Amino acid sequence: MIDATDWIWISAGAAVGMLQTVSLWRSVHHPTVYSPLWGLLRLAAVAAVLVVAAISGEVLWAAAGWAIGFAISVGWFGGRRWRGNDDEMSMRHAWPSSRRPD
């Protein structure tokens, strides 16, 4: 039976999974000098949640929440390309029609 603390760990894992996906997407599409630092912070945040969950004996629920959050976010950002909302699509439409390099 899933009790209240399990839901808390599922929610914490899902939040970290979604934040990790958003951070990965932004680092790839908008790279900056600080992208490697964000990568380390991203991994540290996920590790911190999983370590604290492991200490409390709830690591499976936190990992399941992380997987759910990561999968939902990947589906959302992956769907952007299929819906035509990707950066490359918007750049292609930014060209004047007479000078578009098709």
Short mmCIF file of N, CA and C in Angstrom, two decimals:
data_model
loop_
_atom_site.label_atom_id
_atom_site.label_comp_id
_atom_site.label_asym_id
_atom_site.label_seq_id
_atom_site.Cartn_x
_atom_site.Cartn_y
_atom_site.Cartn_z
N MET A 1 0.84 -1.18 0.00
CA MET A 1 0.00 0.00 0.00
C MET A 1 0.88 1.24 0.00
N ILE A 2 0.51 2.20 -0.78
CA ILE A 2 1.27 3.45 -0.87
C ILE A 2 0.75 4.41 0.20
N ASP A 3 1.64 4.84 1.08
CA ASP A 3 1.24 5.79 2.12
C ASP A 3 1.71 7.20 1.76
N ALA A 4 1.52 8.13 2.68
CA ALA A 4 1.80 9.54 2.39
C ALA A 4 3.27 9.80 2.12
N THR A 5 4.16 9.15 2.86
CA THR A 5 5.59 9.39 2.62
C THR A 5 6.03 8.86 1.26
N ASP A 6 5.40 7.79 0.81
CA ASP A 6 5.72 7.28 -0.54
C ASP A 6 5.35 8.31 -1.60
N TRP A 7 4.19 8.94 -1.43
CA TRP A 7 3.77 9.97 -2.39
C TRP A 7 4.71 11.17 -2.36
N ILE A 8 5.22 11.50 -1.19
CA ILE A 8 6.18 12.60 -1.09
C ILE A 8 7.44 12.27 -1.86
N TRP A 9 7.94 11.04 -1.72
CA TRP A 9 9.16 10.66 -2.45
C TRP A 9 8.91 10.53 -3.95
N ILE A 10 7.73 10.06 -4.33
CA ILE A 10 7.39 10.01 -5.76
C ILE A 10 7.36 11.42 -6.33
N SER A 11 6.75 12.34 -5.59
CA SER A 11 6.67 13.74 -6.04
C SER A 11 8.04 14.39 -6.11
N ALA A 12 8.88 14.14 -5.10
CA ALA A 12 10.23 14.71 -5.11
C ALA A 12 11.04 14.15 -6.28
N GLY A 13 10.94 12.86 -6.51
CA GLY A 13 11.64 12.25 -7.63
C GLY A 13 11.15 12.78 -8.97
N ALA A 14 9.82 12.94 -9.10
CA ALA A 14 9.27 13.46 -10.35
C ALA A 14 9.72 14.90 -10.58
N ALA A 15 9.75 15.69 -9.52
CA ALA A 15 10.20 17.08 -9.66
C ALA A 15 11.65 17.14 -10.11
N VAL A 16 12.50 16.32 -9.52
CA VAL A 16 13.91 16.32 -9.90
C VAL A 16 14.08 15.78 -11.32
N GLY A 17 13.30 14.78 -11.69
CA GLY A 17 13.37 14.25 -13.06
C GLY A 17 12.96 15.28 -14.09
N MET A 18 11.90 16.03 -13.80
CA MET A 18 11.46 17.07 -14.73
C MET A 18 12.48 18.21 -14.80
N LEU A 19 13.00 18.62 -13.65
CA LEU A 19 14.01 19.68 -13.65
C LEU A 19 15.27 19.24 -14.40
N GLN A 20 15.63 17.97 -14.28
CA GLN A 20 16.80 17.48 -15.00
C GLN A 20 16.57 17.52 -16.50
N THR A 21 15.40 17.12 -16.95
CA THR A 21 15.10 17.15 -18.38
C THR A 21 15.08 18.57 -18.92
N VAL A 22 14.44 19.47 -18.20
CA VAL A 22 14.39 20.87 -18.64
C VAL A 22 15.79 21.45 -18.71
N SER A 23 16.61 21.17 -17.71
CA SER A 23 17.98 21.67 -17.69
C SER A 23 18.81 21.08 -18.83
N LEU A 24 18.64 19.79 -19.09
CA LEU A 24 19.35 19.17 -20.22
C LEU A 24 18.94 19.81 -21.54
N TRP A 25 17.65 20.02 -21.72
CA TRP A 25 17.14 20.60 -22.96
C TRP A 25 17.70 22.01 -23.16
N ARG A 26 17.67 22.80 -22.09
CA ARG A 26 18.18 24.17 -22.21
C ARG A 26 19.69 24.19 -22.46
N SER A 27 20.43 23.27 -21.84
CA SER A 27 21.87 23.23 -22.05
C SER A 27 22.23 22.85 -23.48
N VAL A 28 21.41 22.02 -24.10
CA VAL A 28 21.67 21.61 -25.48
C VAL A 28 21.25 22.68 -26.47
N HIS A 29 20.08 23.28 -26.26
CA HIS A 29 19.56 24.25 -27.22
C HIS A 29 20.07 25.67 -27.02
N HIS A 30 20.51 26.00 -25.82
CA HIS A 30 21.02 27.33 -25.53
C HIS A 30 22.30 27.21 -24.71
N PRO A 31 23.38 26.71 -25.31
CA PRO A 31 24.61 26.50 -24.54
C PRO A 31 25.24 27.82 -24.10
N THR A 32 25.79 27.80 -22.90
CA THR A 32 26.50 28.95 -22.36
C THR A 32 27.82 28.47 -21.77
N VAL A 33 28.57 29.39 -21.26
CA VAL A 33 29.83 29.05 -20.60
C VAL A 33 29.56 28.22 -19.34
N TYR A 34 28.41 28.43 -18.73
CA TYR A 34 28.08 27.77 -17.47
C TYR A 34 27.38 26.43 -17.65
N SER A 35 27.22 25.96 -18.86
CA SER A 35 26.55 24.67 -19.09
C SER A 35 27.20 23.51 -18.35
N PRO A 36 28.54 23.40 -18.32
CA PRO A 36 29.13 22.31 -17.52
C PRO A 36 28.83 22.42 -16.03
N LEU A 37 28.78 23.64 -15.51
CA LEU A 37 28.44 23.83 -14.10
C LEU A 37 27.01 23.39 -13.84
N TRP A 38 26.10 23.74 -14.74
CA TRP A 38 24.71 23.31 -14.59
C TRP A 38 24.60 21.80 -14.63
N GLY A 39 25.45 21.15 -15.44
CA GLY A 39 25.46 19.69 -15.49
C GLY A 39 25.84 19.08 -14.15
N LEU A 40 26.86 19.65 -13.51
CA LEU A 40 27.26 19.15 -12.19
C LEU A 40 26.18 19.40 -11.14
N LEU A 41 25.56 20.57 -11.18
CA LEU A 41 24.49 20.87 -10.23
C LEU A 41 23.28 19.97 -10.46
N ARG A 42 23.00 19.68 -11.72
CA ARG A 42 21.88 18.80 -12.07
C ARG A 42 22.12 17.40 -11.48
N LEU A 43 23.32 16.87 -11.68
CA LEU A 43 23.64 15.55 -11.14
C LEU A 43 23.66 15.55 -9.62
N ALA A 44 24.15 16.63 -9.02
CA ALA A 44 24.17 16.72 -7.56
C ALA A 44 22.76 16.74 -6.98
N ALA A 45 21.84 17.43 -7.64
CA ALA A 45 20.46 17.49 -7.14
C ALA A 45 19.80 16.12 -7.20
N VAL A 46 19.98 15.42 -8.32
CA VAL A 46 19.40 14.08 -8.44
C VAL A 46 20.03 13.14 -7.41
N ALA A 47 21.35 13.22 -7.27
CA ALA A 47 22.03 12.35 -6.31
C ALA A 47 21.58 12.65 -4.89
N ALA A 48 21.40 13.92 -4.56
CA ALA A 48 20.99 14.28 -3.20
C ALA A 48 19.62 13.69 -2.88
N VAL A 49 18.68 13.81 -3.81
CA VAL A 49 17.34 13.27 -3.56
C VAL A 49 17.40 11.75 -3.42
N LEU A 50 18.16 11.09 -4.29
CA LEU A 50 18.22 9.63 -4.22
C LEU A 50 18.97 9.14 -2.97
N VAL A 51 20.00 9.86 -2.55
CA VAL A 51 20.73 9.46 -1.34
C VAL A 51 19.86 9.63 -0.10
N VAL A 52 19.18 10.75 0.00
CA VAL A 52 18.30 10.97 1.16
C VAL A 52 17.16 9.94 1.15
N ALA A 53 16.64 9.64 -0.03
CA ALA A 53 15.59 8.62 -0.12
C ALA A 53 16.13 7.25 0.28
N ALA A 54 17.36 6.95 -0.10
CA ALA A 54 17.96 5.66 0.27
C ALA A 54 18.17 5.56 1.77
N ILE A 55 18.58 6.65 2.38
CA ILE A 55 18.78 6.66 3.84
C ILE A 55 17.46 6.41 4.56
N SER A 56 16.38 6.97 4.02
CA SER A 56 15.07 6.77 4.66
C SER A 56 14.39 5.48 4.22
N GLY A 57 15.02 4.73 3.32
CA GLY A 57 14.47 3.46 2.88
C GLY A 57 13.40 3.57 1.81
N GLU A 58 13.34 4.69 1.11
CA GLU A 58 12.32 4.92 0.10
C GLU A 58 12.91 5.17 -1.29
N VAL A 59 14.07 4.59 -1.55
CA VAL A 59 14.76 4.89 -2.81
C VAL A 59 13.98 4.39 -4.02
N LEU A 60 13.27 3.29 -3.90
CA LEU A 60 12.51 2.79 -5.05
C LEU A 60 11.40 3.75 -5.46
N TRP A 61 10.74 4.35 -4.47
CA TRP A 61 9.68 5.30 -4.80
C TRP A 61 10.25 6.57 -5.41
N ALA A 62 11.38 7.04 -4.90
CA ALA A 62 12.00 8.24 -5.46
C ALA A 62 12.51 7.97 -6.87
N ALA A 63 13.10 6.81 -7.09
CA ALA A 63 13.59 6.47 -8.43
C ALA A 63 12.43 6.31 -9.41
N ALA A 64 11.33 5.72 -8.95
CA ALA A 64 10.15 5.60 -9.81
C ALA A 64 9.60 6.98 -10.15
N GLY A 65 9.55 7.87 -9.17
CA GLY A 65 9.10 9.24 -9.44
C GLY A 65 10.02 9.95 -10.40
N TRP A 66 11.34 9.76 -10.25
CA TRP A 66 12.30 10.37 -11.17
C TRP A 66 12.05 9.87 -12.59
N ALA A 67 11.86 8.56 -12.74
CA ALA A 67 11.63 7.98 -14.07
C ALA A 67 10.34 8.51 -14.69
N ILE A 68 9.31 8.65 -13.89
CA ILE A 68 8.04 9.18 -14.39
C ILE A 68 8.21 10.63 -14.82
N GLY A 69 8.84 11.44 -13.97
CA GLY A 69 9.05 12.85 -14.32
C GLY A 69 9.94 13.02 -15.54
N PHE A 70 10.99 12.22 -15.63
CA PHE A 70 11.89 12.29 -16.78
C PHE A 70 11.16 11.88 -18.05
N ALA A 71 10.38 10.80 -17.99
CA ALA A 71 9.66 10.32 -19.17
C ALA A 71 8.60 11.32 -19.63
N ILE A 72 7.89 11.91 -18.70
CA ILE A 72 6.88 12.90 -19.08
C ILE A 72 7.53 14.10 -19.74
N SER A 73 8.63 14.57 -19.18
CA SER A 73 9.32 15.73 -19.77
C SER A 73 9.93 15.40 -21.12
N VAL A 74 10.51 14.22 -21.26
CA VAL A 74 11.07 13.83 -22.56
C VAL A 74 9.96 13.76 -23.60
N GLY A 75 8.81 13.23 -23.21
CA GLY A 75 7.67 13.19 -24.13
C GLY A 75 7.21 14.58 -24.51
N TRP A 76 7.23 15.50 -23.55
CA TRP A 76 6.81 16.87 -23.84
C TRP A 76 7.78 17.56 -24.78
N PHE A 77 9.08 17.51 -24.45
CA PHE A 77 10.06 18.19 -25.29
C PHE A 77 10.29 17.47 -26.60
N GLY A 78 10.17 16.15 -26.60
CA GLY A 78 10.27 15.41 -27.86
C GLY A 78 9.10 15.71 -28.77
N GLY A 79 7.93 15.92 -28.17
CA GLY A 79 6.75 16.26 -28.95
C GLY A 79 6.82 17.62 -29.59
N ARG A 80 7.65 18.50 -29.06
CA ARG A 80 7.80 19.83 -29.66
C ARG A 80 8.31 19.72 -31.09
N ARG A 81 9.23 18.80 -31.32
CA ARG A 81 9.77 18.64 -32.67
C ARG A 81 8.68 18.12 -33.61
N TRP A 82 7.87 17.17 -33.15
CA TRP A 82 6.84 16.61 -34.00
C TRP A 82 5.73 17.60 -34.28
N ARG A 83 5.48 18.50 -33.33
CA ARG A 83 4.44 19.51 -33.53
C ARG A 83 4.94 20.69 -34.35
N GLY A 84 6.24 20.72 -34.65
CA GLY A 84 6.78 21.82 -35.44
C GLY A 84 7.14 23.05 -34.64
N ASN A 85 7.36 22.92 -33.35
CA ASN A 85 7.70 24.07 -32.51
C ASN A 85 9.18 24.10 -32.15
N ASP A 86 10.00 23.38 -32.86
CA ASP A 86 11.42 23.31 -32.53
C ASP A 86 12.12 24.58 -33.01
N ASP A 87 13.29 24.86 -32.44
CA ASP A 87 14.05 26.05 -32.81
C ASP A 87 14.41 26.05 -34.29
N GLU A 88 14.76 24.88 -34.84
CA GLU A 88 15.14 24.83 -36.24
C GLU A 88 13.97 25.18 -37.14
N MET A 89 12.78 24.75 -36.77
CA MET A 89 11.61 25.08 -37.57
C MET A 89 11.35 26.58 -37.54
N SER A 90 11.46 27.20 -36.38
CA SER A 90 11.20 28.63 -36.30
C SER A 90 12.27 29.42 -37.04
N MET A 91 13.52 28.93 -37.06
CA MET A 91 14.56 29.60 -37.83
C MET A 91 14.30 29.49 -39.32
N ARG A 92 13.81 28.34 -39.77
CA ARG A 92 13.53 28.16 -41.19
C ARG A 92 12.43 29.12 -41.63
N HIS A 93 11.44 29.32 -40.78
CA HIS A 93 10.35 30.21 -41.14
C HIS A 93 10.72 31.68 -40.98
N ALA A 94 11.86 31.96 -40.36
CA ALA A 94 12.28 33.35 -40.18
C ALA A 94 12.87 33.94 -41.46
N TRP A 95 13.26 33.09 -42.41
CA TRP A 95 13.83 33.59 -43.66
C TRP A 95 12.74 34.23 -44.51
N PRO A 96 13.05 35.33 -45.19
CA PRO A 96 12.09 35.86 -46.16
C PRO A 96 11.86 34.82 -47.25
N SER A 97 10.65 34.73 -47.75
CA SER A 97 10.32 33.66 -48.69
C SER A 97 11.14 33.75 -49.97
N SER A 98 11.59 34.95 -50.37
CA SER A 98 12.36 35.07 -51.60
C SER A 98 13.81 34.61 -51.42
N ARG A 99 14.31 34.55 -50.17
CA ARG A 99 15.70 34.20 -49.93
C ARG A 99 15.85 32.90 -49.15
N ARG A 100 14.78 32.14 -49.01
CA ARG A 100 14.82 30.92 -48.21
C ARG A 100 15.69 29.86 -48.90
N PRO A 101 16.68 29.29 -48.19
CA PRO A 101 17.57 28.30 -48.80
C PRO A 101 16.98 26.89 -48.76
N ASP A 102 15.93 26.65 -49.51
CA ASP A 102 15.32 25.31 -49.51
C ASP A 102 16.10 24.43 -50.35
#
